């Protein structure tokens, strides 16, 4: 029964992980050319060498209208002065010029908006009120699986900051659904967690992070913080974290070391 329960949890985790990363993260971004509402065209491949932020929206979608301002204040306003940053909005509802202009007026978005983007939405296997970030080499580095709320925009901002190679003050912050945390994020191969699934405790080990103070957070799938504490790694780079008060299921561990390195990794708790 315990093995069956673990298998079920693992299956749920795999489904969630695939959905969160949408299967094309890490793949080349499909090129596209769309007409802009103000005239002219936007062609993605023309912006090789820049980090491109894409907001997929529906021109009359209520939550797109509600969340559009988040993308303006949390992304465009933060990075628009950086010559290596580009933002584009793509109307996936194929509205006319009047409809998309009405959306812009309702959201106060100042970055360019493109018309008739339903085909691009299909190519990217996404939907409206979603964010995609493409790096300077034309690779998809982030693809949100939830509406562009403040927390999702905050996560996207971290990704933009990382691929613009900014320092921690260059914009972004907060917790979200991505394993990228700021410009000093290290690869997941440098962090080990065991046992996984955890029961009464979880040991976190990073051989390159020895005798360092750090902050530990545990987040549930909604992004809610369920645990927070400070600790110091031992000579082997290990920390032991109690799991007694944590619910079964899938969680995310966030470890932020005082040297600026941060990790965010999924794990499972099973009793």
PDB file of C-alpha atoms in Angstrom:
ATOM      1  CA  UNK A   1       0.000   0.000   0.000  1.00  0.00           C
ATOM      2  CA  UNK A   2       2.851   2.385   0.890  1.00  0.00           C
ATOM      3  CA  UNK A   3       4.594   1.646  -2.424  1.00  0.00           C
ATOM      4  CA  UNK A   4       1.323   2.240  -4.278  1.00  0.00           C
ATOM      5  CA  UNK A   5       0.799   5.529  -2.470  1.00  0.00           C
ATOM      6  CA  UNK A   6       4.342   6.638  -3.290  1.00  0.00           C
ATOM      7  CA  UNK A   7       3.827   5.667  -6.924  1.00  0.00           C
ATOM      8  CA  UNK A   8       0.671   7.770  -7.029  1.00  0.00           C
ATOM      9  CA  UNK A   9       2.486  10.743  -5.500  1.00  0.00           C
ATOM     10  CA  UNK A  10       5.337  10.335  -7.948  1.00  0.00           C
ATOM     11  CA  UNK A  11       2.898  10.254 -10.872  1.00  0.00           C
ATOM     12  CA  UNK A  12       1.206  13.430  -9.620  1.00  0.00           C
ATOM     13  CA  UNK A  13       4.610  15.078  -9.291  1.00  0.00           C
ATOM     14  CA  UNK A  14       5.643  14.099 -12.809  1.00  0.00           C
ATOM     15  CA  UNK A  15       2.394  15.477 -14.245  1.00  0.00           C
ATOM     16  CA  UNK A  16       2.765  18.688 -12.277  1.00  0.00           C
ATOM     17  CA  UNK A  17       6.411  19.100 -13.259  1.00  0.00           C
ATOM     18  CA  UNK A  18       5.643  18.612 -16.939  1.00  0.00           C
ATOM     19  CA  UNK A  19       2.768  21.051 -16.803  1.00  0.00           C
ATOM     20  CA  UNK A  20       4.799  23.627 -14.871  1.00  0.00           C
ATOM     21  CA  UNK A  21       7.645  23.529 -17.338  1.00  0.00           C
ATOM     22  CA  UNK A  22       5.432  22.968 -20.382  1.00  0.00           C
ATOM     23  CA  UNK A  23       7.218  20.418 -22.555  1.00  0.00           C
ATOM     24  CA  UNK A  24       9.122  22.904 -24.704  1.00  0.00           C
ATOM     25  CA  UNK A  25      11.119  24.675 -21.973  1.00  0.00           C
ATOM     26  CA  UNK A  26      14.749  24.316 -23.006  1.00  0.00           C
ATOM     27  CA  UNK A  27      13.829  23.955 -26.679  1.00  0.00           C
ATOM     28  CA  UNK A  28      14.333  26.529 -29.434  1.00  0.00           C
ATOM     29  CA  UNK A  29      11.494  29.048 -29.491  1.00  0.00           C
ATOM     30  CA  UNK A  30       9.345  28.772 -32.631  1.00  0.00           C
ATOM     31  CA  UNK A  31       9.936  31.799 -34.813  1.00  0.00           C
ATOM     32  CA  UNK A  32       6.960  33.963 -35.743  1.00  0.00           C
ATOM     33  CA  UNK A  33       6.072  37.192 -37.516  1.00  0.00           C
ATOM     34  CA  UNK A  34       2.963  39.155 -36.511  1.00  0.00           C
ATOM     35  CA  UNK A  35       1.491  42.525 -37.395  1.00  0.00           C
ATOM     36  CA  UNK A  36       1.637  45.138 -34.642  1.00  0.00           C
ATOM     37  CA  UNK A  37      -1.412  47.111 -33.617  1.00  0.00           C
ATOM     38  CA  UNK A  38       0.481  50.367 -34.236  1.00  0.00           C
ATOM     39  CA  UNK A  39       1.756  49.256 -37.619  1.00  0.00           C
ATOM     40  CA  UNK A  40       4.800  47.309 -38.730  1.00  0.00           C
ATOM     41  CA  UNK A  41       5.723  43.760 -37.824  1.00  0.00           C
ATOM     42  CA  UNK A  42       7.396  41.864 -35.031  1.00  0.00           C
ATOM     43  CA  UNK A  43       9.630  38.921 -36.005  1.00  0.00           C
ATOM     44  CA  UNK A  44      11.094  36.986 -33.086  1.00  0.00           C
ATOM     45  CA  UNK A  45      14.278  35.927 -34.891  1.00  0.00           C
ATOM     46  CA  UNK A  46      15.158  39.594 -35.458  1.00  0.00           C
ATOM     47  CA  UNK A  47      15.839  39.845 -31.727  1.00  0.00           C
ATOM     48  CA  UNK A  48      18.512  37.185 -31.418  1.00  0.00           C
ATOM     49  CA  UNK A  49      20.968  38.371 -28.788  1.00  0.00           C
ATOM     50  CA  UNK A  50      18.177  39.822 -26.634  1.00  0.00           C
ATOM     51  CA  UNK A  51      15.991  38.383 -23.877  1.00  0.00           C
ATOM     52  CA  UNK A  52      12.398  38.417 -25.124  1.00  0.00           C
ATOM     53  CA  UNK A  53       9.415  38.561 -22.766  1.00  0.00           C
ATOM     54  CA  UNK A  54       6.161  37.374 -24.380  1.00  0.00           C
ATOM     55  CA  UNK A  55       2.741  37.918 -22.800  1.00  0.00           C
ATOM     56  CA  UNK A  56       0.008  35.832 -24.417  1.00  0.00           C
ATOM     57  CA  UNK A  57      -3.383  37.444 -23.821  1.00  0.00           C
ATOM     58  CA  UNK A  58      -6.963  37.507 -25.056  1.00  0.00           C
ATOM     59  CA  UNK A  59      -8.025  41.047 -25.880  1.00  0.00           C
ATOM     60  CA  UNK A  60     -11.383  40.709 -24.060  1.00  0.00           C
ATOM     61  CA  UNK A  61     -10.319  38.135 -21.442  1.00  0.00           C
ATOM     62  CA  UNK A  62     -11.246  39.548 -17.979  1.00  0.00           C
ATOM     63  CA  UNK A  63      -8.290  38.033 -16.108  1.00  0.00           C
ATOM     64  CA  UNK A  64      -5.899  39.080 -18.905  1.00  0.00           C
ATOM     65  CA  UNK A  65      -7.154  42.644 -18.467  1.00  0.00           C
ATOM     66  CA  UNK A  66      -6.746  42.297 -14.698  1.00  0.00           C
ATOM     67  CA  UNK A  67      -3.224  40.845 -14.907  1.00  0.00           C
ATOM     68  CA  UNK A  68      -1.922  42.885 -17.824  1.00  0.00           C
ATOM     69  CA  UNK A  69      -0.813  45.740 -15.528  1.00  0.00           C
ATOM     70  CA  UNK A  70       1.334  43.252 -13.579  1.00  0.00           C
ATOM     71  CA  UNK A  71       3.377  42.592 -16.701  1.00  0.00           C
ATOM     72  CA  UNK A  72       3.846  46.316 -17.324  1.00  0.00           C
ATOM     73  CA  UNK A  73       4.924  47.252 -13.798  1.00  0.00           C
ATOM     74  CA  UNK A  74       6.677  44.003 -12.861  1.00  0.00           C
ATOM     75  CA  UNK A  75       8.531  43.333 -16.125  1.00  0.00           C
ATOM     76  CA  UNK A  76       8.478  46.079 -18.734  1.00  0.00           C
ATOM     77  CA  UNK A  77       9.013  49.007 -16.380  1.00  0.00           C
ATOM     78  CA  UNK A  78      11.853  47.140 -14.681  1.00  0.00           C
ATOM     79  CA  UNK A  79      13.829  46.147 -17.778  1.00  0.00           C
ATOM     80  CA  UNK A  80      12.743  48.397 -20.657  1.00  0.00           C
ATOM     81  CA  UNK A  81      15.842  50.576 -20.361  1.00  0.00           C
ATOM     82  CA  UNK A  82      18.095  47.545 -20.844  1.00  0.00           C
ATOM     83  CA  UNK A  83      19.136  47.358 -24.523  1.00  0.00           C
ATOM     84  CA  UNK A  84      19.169  43.558 -24.352  1.00  0.00           C
ATOM     85  CA  UNK A  85      15.504  43.306 -23.315  1.00  0.00           C
ATOM     86  CA  UNK A  86      12.414  43.186 -25.542  1.00  0.00           C
ATOM     87  CA  UNK A  87       8.744  42.781 -24.567  1.00  0.00           C
ATOM     88  CA  UNK A  88       5.882  41.800 -26.848  1.00  0.00           C
ATOM     89  CA  UNK A  89       2.213  41.059 -26.208  1.00  0.00           C
ATOM     90  CA  UNK A  90       0.444  38.536 -28.442  1.00  0.00           C
ATOM     91  CA  UNK A  91      -3.348  38.583 -28.788  1.00  0.00           C
ATOM     92  CA  UNK A  92      -4.393  34.936 -29.048  1.00  0.00           C
ATOM     93  CA  UNK A  93      -8.084  35.827 -29.507  1.00  0.00           C
ATOM     94  CA  UNK A  94      -7.394  37.299 -32.955  1.00  0.00           C
ATOM     95  CA  UNK A  95      -9.140  40.552 -32.153  1.00  0.00           C
ATOM     96  CA  UNK A  96      -9.191  43.511 -34.525  1.00  0.00           C
ATOM     97  CA  UNK A  97      -7.176  46.686 -34.046  1.00  0.00           C
ATOM     98  CA  UNK A  98      -9.963  48.358 -32.084  1.00  0.00           C
ATOM     99  CA  UNK A  99     -10.284  45.427 -29.679  1.00  0.00           C
ATOM    100  CA  UNK A 100      -6.544  45.205 -28.983  1.00  0.00           C
ATOM    101  CA  UNK A 101      -6.298  48.975 -28.538  1.00  0.00           C
ATOM    102  CA  UNK A 102      -9.118  48.738 -26.001  1.00  0.00           C
ATOM    103  CA  UNK A 103      -7.126  46.059 -24.152  1.00  0.00           C
ATOM    104  CA  UNK A 104      -4.076  48.340 -24.107  1.00  0.00           C
ATOM    105  CA  UNK A 105      -6.120  51.248 -22.761  1.00  0.00           C
ATOM    106  CA  UNK A 106      -7.578  49.033 -20.009  1.00  0.00           C
ATOM    107  CA  UNK A 107      -4.179  47.693 -18.905  1.00  0.00           C
ATOM    108  CA  UNK A 108      -1.911  50.707 -19.552  1.00  0.00           C
ATOM    109  CA  UNK A 109       0.562  48.371 -21.253  1.00  0.00           C
ATOM    110  CA  UNK A 110       3.172  50.379 -23.157  1.00  0.00           C
ATOM    111  CA  UNK A 111       5.120  47.586 -24.857  1.00  0.00           C
ATOM    112  CA  UNK A 112       4.135  46.540 -28.424  1.00  0.00           C
ATOM    113  CA  UNK A 113       1.039  44.400 -28.946  1.00  0.00           C
ATOM    114  CA  UNK A 114       0.691  42.005 -31.866  1.00  0.00           C
ATOM    115  CA  UNK A 115      -2.461  40.982 -33.717  1.00  0.00           C
ATOM    116  CA  UNK A 116      -3.842  37.583 -34.696  1.00  0.00           C
ATOM    117  CA  UNK A 117      -1.598  35.403 -32.549  1.00  0.00           C
ATOM    118  CA  UNK A 118      -3.709  32.251 -32.179  1.00  0.00           C
ATOM    119  CA  UNK A 119      -1.316  30.304 -34.396  1.00  0.00           C
ATOM    120  CA  UNK A 120       1.643  31.365 -32.274  1.00  0.00           C
ATOM    121  CA  UNK A 121      -0.243  30.264 -29.157  1.00  0.00           C
ATOM    122  CA  UNK A 122      -0.678  26.851 -30.780  1.00  0.00           C
ATOM    123  CA  UNK A 123       2.998  26.636 -31.764  1.00  0.00           C
ATOM    124  CA  UNK A 124       4.033  27.385 -28.185  1.00  0.00           C
ATOM    125  CA  UNK A 125       1.493  24.925 -26.730  1.00  0.00           C
ATOM    126  CA  UNK A 126       0.209  27.534 -24.318  1.00  0.00           C
ATOM    127  CA  UNK A 127      -2.912  29.618 -23.753  1.00  0.00           C
ATOM    128  CA  UNK A 128      -3.879  33.197 -22.937  1.00  0.00           C
ATOM    129  CA  UNK A 129      -2.798  35.023 -19.761  1.00  0.00           C
ATOM    130  CA  UNK A 130       0.523  33.203 -19.891  1.00  0.00           C
ATOM    131  CA  UNK A 131       4.169  34.281 -19.987  1.00  0.00           C
ATOM    132  CA  UNK A 132       7.055  32.922 -22.049  1.00  0.00           C
ATOM    133  CA  UNK A 133      10.670  34.074 -21.809  1.00  0.00           C
ATOM    134  CA  UNK A 134      13.168  33.433 -24.596  1.00  0.00           C
ATOM    135  CA  UNK A 135      16.898  33.849 -23.954  1.00  0.00           C
ATOM    136  CA  UNK A 136      19.522  35.523 -26.151  1.00  0.00           C
ATOM    137  CA  UNK A 137      20.127  32.279 -28.030  1.00  0.00           C
ATOM    138  CA  UNK A 138      16.457  31.813 -28.900  1.00  0.00           C
ATOM    139  CA  UNK A 139      15.819  29.126 -26.250  1.00  0.00           C
ATOM    140  CA  UNK A 140      12.640  29.048 -24.177  1.00  0.00           C
ATOM    141  CA  UNK A 141      13.735  29.484 -20.563  1.00  0.00           C
ATOM    142  CA  UNK A 142      10.400  30.023 -18.833  1.00  0.00           C
ATOM    143  CA  UNK A 143       6.814  29.150 -19.635  1.00  0.00           C
ATOM    144  CA  UNK A 144       4.189  29.868 -17.006  1.00  0.00           C
ATOM    145  CA  UNK A 145       1.423  27.399 -16.311  1.00  0.00           C
ATOM    146  CA  UNK A 146      -0.756  29.893 -14.422  1.00  0.00           C
ATOM    147  CA  UNK A 147      -2.246  33.335 -14.952  1.00  0.00           C
ATOM    148  CA  UNK A 148       0.105  36.327 -14.863  1.00  0.00           C
ATOM    149  CA  UNK A 149      -0.538  37.220 -11.230  1.00  0.00           C
ATOM    150  CA  UNK A 150       2.009  39.180  -9.210  1.00  0.00           C
ATOM    151  CA  UNK A 151       3.719  36.001  -8.001  1.00  0.00           C
ATOM    152  CA  UNK A 152       4.033  34.568 -11.517  1.00  0.00           C
ATOM    153  CA  UNK A 153       5.330  37.893 -12.832  1.00  0.00           C
ATOM    154  CA  UNK A 154       7.822  37.963  -9.952  1.00  0.00           C
ATOM    155  CA  UNK A 155       9.105  34.549 -10.966  1.00  0.00           C
ATOM    156  CA  UNK A 156       9.320  35.623 -14.596  1.00  0.00           C
ATOM    157  CA  UNK A 157      11.261  38.702 -13.511  1.00  0.00           C
ATOM    158  CA  UNK A 158      13.837  36.448 -11.833  1.00  0.00           C
ATOM    159  CA  UNK A 159      14.269  34.577 -15.097  1.00  0.00           C
ATOM    160  CA  UNK A 160      14.647  37.769 -17.126  1.00  0.00           C
ATOM    161  CA  UNK A 161      17.216  39.021 -14.619  1.00  0.00           C
ATOM    162  CA  UNK A 162      19.190  35.798 -14.822  1.00  0.00           C
ATOM    163  CA  UNK A 163      19.378  35.738 -18.618  1.00  0.00           C
ATOM    164  CA  UNK A 164      20.177  39.430 -18.782  1.00  0.00           C
ATOM    165  CA  UNK A 165      23.019  38.499 -16.411  1.00  0.00           C
ATOM    166  CA  UNK A 166      22.070  41.178 -13.894  1.00  0.00           C
ATOM    167  CA  UNK A 167      23.043  41.156 -10.240  1.00  0.00           C
ATOM    168  CA  UNK A 168      20.483  40.651  -7.508  1.00  0.00           C
ATOM    169  CA  UNK A 169      19.513  44.329  -7.618  1.00  0.00           C
ATOM    170  CA  UNK A 170      18.721  44.175 -11.325  1.00  0.00           C
ATOM    171  CA  UNK A 171      15.070  43.391 -10.820  1.00  0.00           C
ATOM    172  CA  UNK A 172      12.790  40.559  -9.783  1.00  0.00           C
ATOM    173  CA  UNK A 173      12.235  38.707  -6.570  1.00  0.00           C
ATOM    174  CA  UNK A 174       9.790  36.571  -4.660  1.00  0.00           C
ATOM    175  CA  UNK A 175       8.804  32.945  -4.934  1.00  0.00           C
ATOM    176  CA  UNK A 176       7.197  31.337  -7.915  1.00  0.00           C
ATOM    177  CA  UNK A 177       7.011  28.227 -10.035  1.00  0.00           C
ATOM    178  CA  UNK A 178      10.505  28.118 -11.471  1.00  0.00           C
ATOM    179  CA  UNK A 179      13.777  26.578 -10.373  1.00  0.00           C
ATOM    180  CA  UNK A 180      15.636  29.754 -11.365  1.00  0.00           C
ATOM    181  CA  UNK A 181      16.347  32.018  -8.391  1.00  0.00           C
ATOM    182  CA  UNK A 182      18.300  35.148  -9.287  1.00  0.00           C
ATOM    183  CA  UNK A 183      21.564  35.586 -11.131  1.00  0.00           C
ATOM    184  CA  UNK A 184      23.574  33.327  -8.837  1.00  0.00           C
ATOM    185  CA  UNK A 185      21.421  30.232  -9.228  1.00  0.00           C
ATOM    186  CA  UNK A 186      23.494  27.051  -9.371  1.00  0.00           C
ATOM    187  CA  UNK A 187      22.713  23.860 -11.228  1.00  0.00           C
ATOM    188  CA  UNK A 188      20.575  21.260  -9.517  1.00  0.00           C
ATOM    189  CA  UNK A 189      23.341  18.668  -9.877  1.00  0.00           C
ATOM    190  CA  UNK A 190      25.179  20.536  -7.090  1.00  0.00           C
ATOM    191  CA  UNK A 191      22.359  19.923  -4.584  1.00  0.00           C
ATOM    192  CA  UNK A 192      21.340  16.544  -3.160  1.00  0.00           C
ATOM    193  CA  UNK A 193      18.240  15.770  -1.070  1.00  0.00           C
ATOM    194  CA  UNK A 194      17.605  12.493   0.720  1.00  0.00           C
ATOM    195  CA  UNK A 195      15.617  10.513   1.600  1.00  0.00           C
ATOM    196  CA  UNK A 196      13.225  11.500  -1.149  1.00  0.00           C
ATOM    197  CA  UNK A 197      10.369  10.797  -0.474  1.00  0.00           C
ATOM    198  CA  UNK A 198      11.021  12.217   2.976  1.00  0.00           C
ATOM    199  CA  UNK A 199       9.261  11.082   6.122  1.00  0.00           C
ATOM    200  CA  UNK A 200      10.445  12.524   9.449  1.00  0.00           C
ATOM    201  CA  UNK A 201      13.349  14.562   8.069  1.00  0.00           C
ATOM    202  CA  UNK A 202      15.062  15.670   4.874  1.00  0.00           C
ATOM    203  CA  UNK A 203      18.832  16.009   4.501  1.00  0.00           C
ATOM    204  CA  UNK A 204      20.053  18.642   2.076  1.00  0.00           C
ATOM    205  CA  UNK A 205      23.664  18.457   0.926  1.00  0.00           C
ATOM    206  CA  UNK A 206      25.760  20.692  -1.285  1.00  0.00           C
ATOM    207  CA  UNK A 207      29.474  19.811  -1.205  1.00  0.00           C
ATOM    208  CA  UNK A 208      30.416  23.316  -2.355  1.00  0.00           C
ATOM    209  CA  UNK A 209      28.406  25.032   0.419  1.00  0.00           C
ATOM    210  CA  UNK A 210      30.264  24.055   3.607  1.00  0.00           C
ATOM    211  CA  UNK A 211      30.012  25.852   6.936  1.00  0.00           C
ATOM    212  CA  UNK A 212      27.726  28.545   5.538  1.00  0.00           C
ATOM    213  CA  UNK A 213      24.660  30.214   7.000  1.00  0.00           C
ATOM    214  CA  UNK A 214      21.523  29.860   4.919  1.00  0.00           C
ATOM    215  CA  UNK A 215      17.784  30.430   4.937  1.00  0.00           C
ATOM    216  CA  UNK A 216      15.468  27.479   4.332  1.00  0.00           C
ATOM    217  CA  UNK A 217      11.913  27.681   3.050  1.00  0.00           C
ATOM    218  CA  UNK A 218       9.387  24.990   2.146  1.00  0.00           C
ATOM    219  CA  UNK A 219       6.588  25.905  -0.269  1.00  0.00           C
ATOM    220  CA  UNK A 220       3.493  23.942  -1.178  1.00  0.00           C
ATOM    221  CA  UNK A 221       2.263  23.633  -4.774  1.00  0.00           C
ATOM    222  CA  UNK A 222       0.316  26.878  -4.502  1.00  0.00           C
ATOM    223  CA  UNK A 223       3.497  28.723  -3.517  1.00  0.00           C
ATOM    224  CA  UNK A 224       2.414  29.144   0.122  1.00  0.00           C
ATOM    225  CA  UNK A 225       5.322  29.050   2.572  1.00  0.00           C
ATOM    226  CA  UNK A 226       4.838  26.244   5.109  1.00  0.00           C
ATOM    227  CA  UNK A 227       8.254  26.362   6.779  1.00  0.00           C
ATOM    228  CA  UNK A 228      11.019  28.925   7.229  1.00  0.00           C
ATOM    229  CA  UNK A 229      14.191  28.713   9.269  1.00  0.00           C
ATOM    230  CA  UNK A 230      17.857  29.686   9.380  1.00  0.00           C
ATOM    231  CA  UNK A 231      20.625  27.101   9.607  1.00  0.00           C
ATOM    232  CA  UNK A 232      24.331  26.495   9.048  1.00  0.00           C
ATOM    233  CA  UNK A 233      25.747  23.727   6.895  1.00  0.00           C
ATOM    234  CA  UNK A 234      28.221  21.328   8.473  1.00  0.00           C
ATOM    235  CA  UNK A 235      31.687  20.480   7.142  1.00  0.00           C
ATOM    236  CA  UNK A 236      30.083  18.202   4.535  1.00  0.00           C
ATOM    237  CA  UNK A 237      27.659  20.875   3.370  1.00  0.00           C
ATOM    238  CA  UNK A 238      24.668  19.126   5.001  1.00  0.00           C
ATOM    239  CA  UNK A 239      21.558  20.451   6.720  1.00  0.00           C
ATOM    240  CA  UNK A 240      18.881  18.275   8.358  1.00  0.00           C
ATOM    241  CA  UNK A 241      15.347  19.676   8.095  1.00  0.00           C
ATOM    242  CA  UNK A 242      12.462  18.285  10.190  1.00  0.00           C
ATOM    243  CA  UNK A 243       9.402  17.200   8.218  1.00  0.00           C
ATOM    244  CA  UNK A 244       7.116  16.175  11.108  1.00  0.00           C
ATOM    245  CA  UNK A 245       4.831  19.203  10.745  1.00  0.00           C
ATOM    246  CA  UNK A 246       4.655  19.060   6.954  1.00  0.00           C
ATOM    247  CA  UNK A 247       1.748  17.500   5.057  1.00  0.00           C
ATOM    248  CA  UNK A 248       2.187  14.612   2.648  1.00  0.00           C
ATOM    249  CA  UNK A 249       2.559  15.437  -1.000  1.00  0.00           C
ATOM    250  CA  UNK A 250       4.750  17.462  -3.319  1.00  0.00           C
ATOM    251  CA  UNK A 251       6.658  20.463  -2.001  1.00  0.00           C
ATOM    252  CA  UNK A 252       9.427  22.809  -3.096  1.00  0.00           C
ATOM    253  CA  UNK A 253      12.564  23.405  -1.045  1.00  0.00           C
ATOM    254  CA  UNK A 254      14.229  26.810  -1.317  1.00  0.00           C
ATOM    255  CA  UNK A 255      17.740  27.160   0.134  1.00  0.00           C
ATOM    256  CA  UNK A 256      19.436  30.560   0.006  1.00  0.00           C
ATOM    257  CA  UNK A 257      23.072  30.702   1.124  1.00  0.00           C
ATOM    258  CA  UNK A 258      24.807  33.819   2.391  1.00  0.00           C
ATOM    259  CA  UNK A 259      27.240  33.672  -0.542  1.00  0.00           C
ATOM    260  CA  UNK A 260      24.345  34.520  -2.886  1.00  0.00           C
ATOM    261  CA  UNK A 261      23.753  31.005  -4.254  1.00  0.00           C
ATOM    262  CA  UNK A 262      20.135  29.830  -4.186  1.00  0.00           C
ATOM    263  CA  UNK A 263      18.396  26.577  -5.074  1.00  0.00           C
ATOM    264  CA  UNK A 264      14.751  25.676  -5.569  1.00  0.00           C
ATOM    265  CA  UNK A 265      13.982  21.978  -5.939  1.00  0.00           C
ATOM    266  CA  UNK A 266      10.876  19.749  -5.727  1.00  0.00           C
ATOM    267  CA  UNK A 267      10.587  16.854  -3.301  1.00  0.00           C
ATOM    268  CA  UNK A 268       7.934  14.518  -1.906  1.00  0.00           C
ATOM    269  CA  UNK A 269       6.782  13.760   1.643  1.00  0.00           C
ATOM    270  CA  UNK A 270       5.225  10.317   2.174  1.00  0.00           C
ATOM    271  CA  UNK A 271       4.384   8.704   5.524  1.00  0.00           C
TER     272      UNK A 271
END
